[in-house]
Amino acid sequence: MIIYYDKIIEITSDYLGPAANRFVNRQISSHLHKSPEELGRSDVHKLAIRIRSGLVVLTRDEQAVNEAYQRIMALGDSDIHKTKWIESN
Amino acid sequence: MNNLLRSVKPHIGKYTLSVAVLWLAYAVLTMIPSNQTALDRYSISAVQLAMIRVSILLPHLLIWVAAALAYAHFKKYYQLIVDSPEASGFRKITQGLLFLLLVAIVPTILKLEIAFNPDDLEVLKTMRITVNYISLGLYFGAFYFFWQASKDFLQTLEPVATRKSGGKIIAAVFILAAAYVWAVFNNATRTVSNDPLVKPTYFLSDPLILLTIVAPYIVMWMLGMFAIANLQTYSKLVKGVIYKRAFKYVSIGMAVIIGLLIPLQFVTQLGSFFGHTSLAVILAVIYVIFIALALGYIYIARGAKELTAIERI
């Protein structure tokens, strides 16, 4: 679902800036063996773990890594459609 | 992606090895000609002259390798992100770094002609003019590409960012230009020299110096200062704490390189001073400038390496 993908890109951009798109796409295709359009709620936790593993290699800032991880994990815990409906109304 | 990474990785080693081999050839050629003028002036033996030559050759090796590393790492990173919106900026920085690598190597090698014909005034004049214009052209190309790259980076930000320090830069360039014009036209040996220890800086008439040397350098410095300001702005505004940290190495390195190349032109006006000062002072100046430049290139290379690391995961 593209909604989860867009949200994950938005979160990851806070850490990887312009490289976030390419980074997330690589994790989805290499480790989940899916396309961004196929990303569903059930994939979010696995992707969060993958992204955290990647960020740990790139920075010693554990706080930033954990923060990114928690934010992405929260997406998988919440009903994003309900959230978007609330936001739009 | 992994195949691309594997294919570009050896190229960094190839660039630095090629530059090191070129330096070795240059070093051997440098040691061949004798220089009776230097032997007499500093009252040193041929062995001591050889040792001094080696001590000047080493900073050249440092700069050549550092510049090659910066170029190779940037080229590698650009090849990884070639389809991205920011690719244009990184391509132009890579091109600018290539020009700086060439300006570190080509004029230095061309000056060997002078070393082999130290008493031939025609050779000295031809090579001095040729080297000055080649250096100017390469520096101008590098600064132009850096300026274009910096504008491209600002265009990728949302919303598109503009630099707010234009007035301050123009004022700074005006002051630098005035100081440079003063320094050049107070350089008594800019066209001819009656002092056998001091060679003319340009061998050109004043109108030619003003139009073809001074004016282009001033324009080039303006482009360079705009580039520094734009890169600093981009570095502050770009998203991503990890990306920002990596890019900061690039912007600091660029600021050091561009910032040092500006006063270097003032140093070239000090022919009379260097012609009569001690060897220790000359070596100290060479080492300080070369080490600082090398640090700038190393910062740029490090920034490119950290940006590449993001693409490898």
Coordinates of C-alpha atoms in Angstrom, one line a residue, chain B residues 5 29 65 89 114 157 163 197 204 255 267 274 298:
Chain B
L5 CA 29.8 -1.0 -6.5
L29 CA 63.0 14.3 -13.8
V65 CA 47.1 12.0 -4.2
G89 CA 25.1 18.9 -8.6
I114 CA 62.3 25.6 -17.2
L157 CA 15.3 21.8 -1.9
R163 CA 21.1 32.5 -0.9
L197 CA 67.3 36.0 -8.5
L204 CA 53.0 40.4 -20.1
A255 CA 35.3 26.1 1.5
V267 CA 51.3 34.8 -2.8
F274 CA 60.7 34.9 -2.0
I298 CA 40.6 14.8 2.4

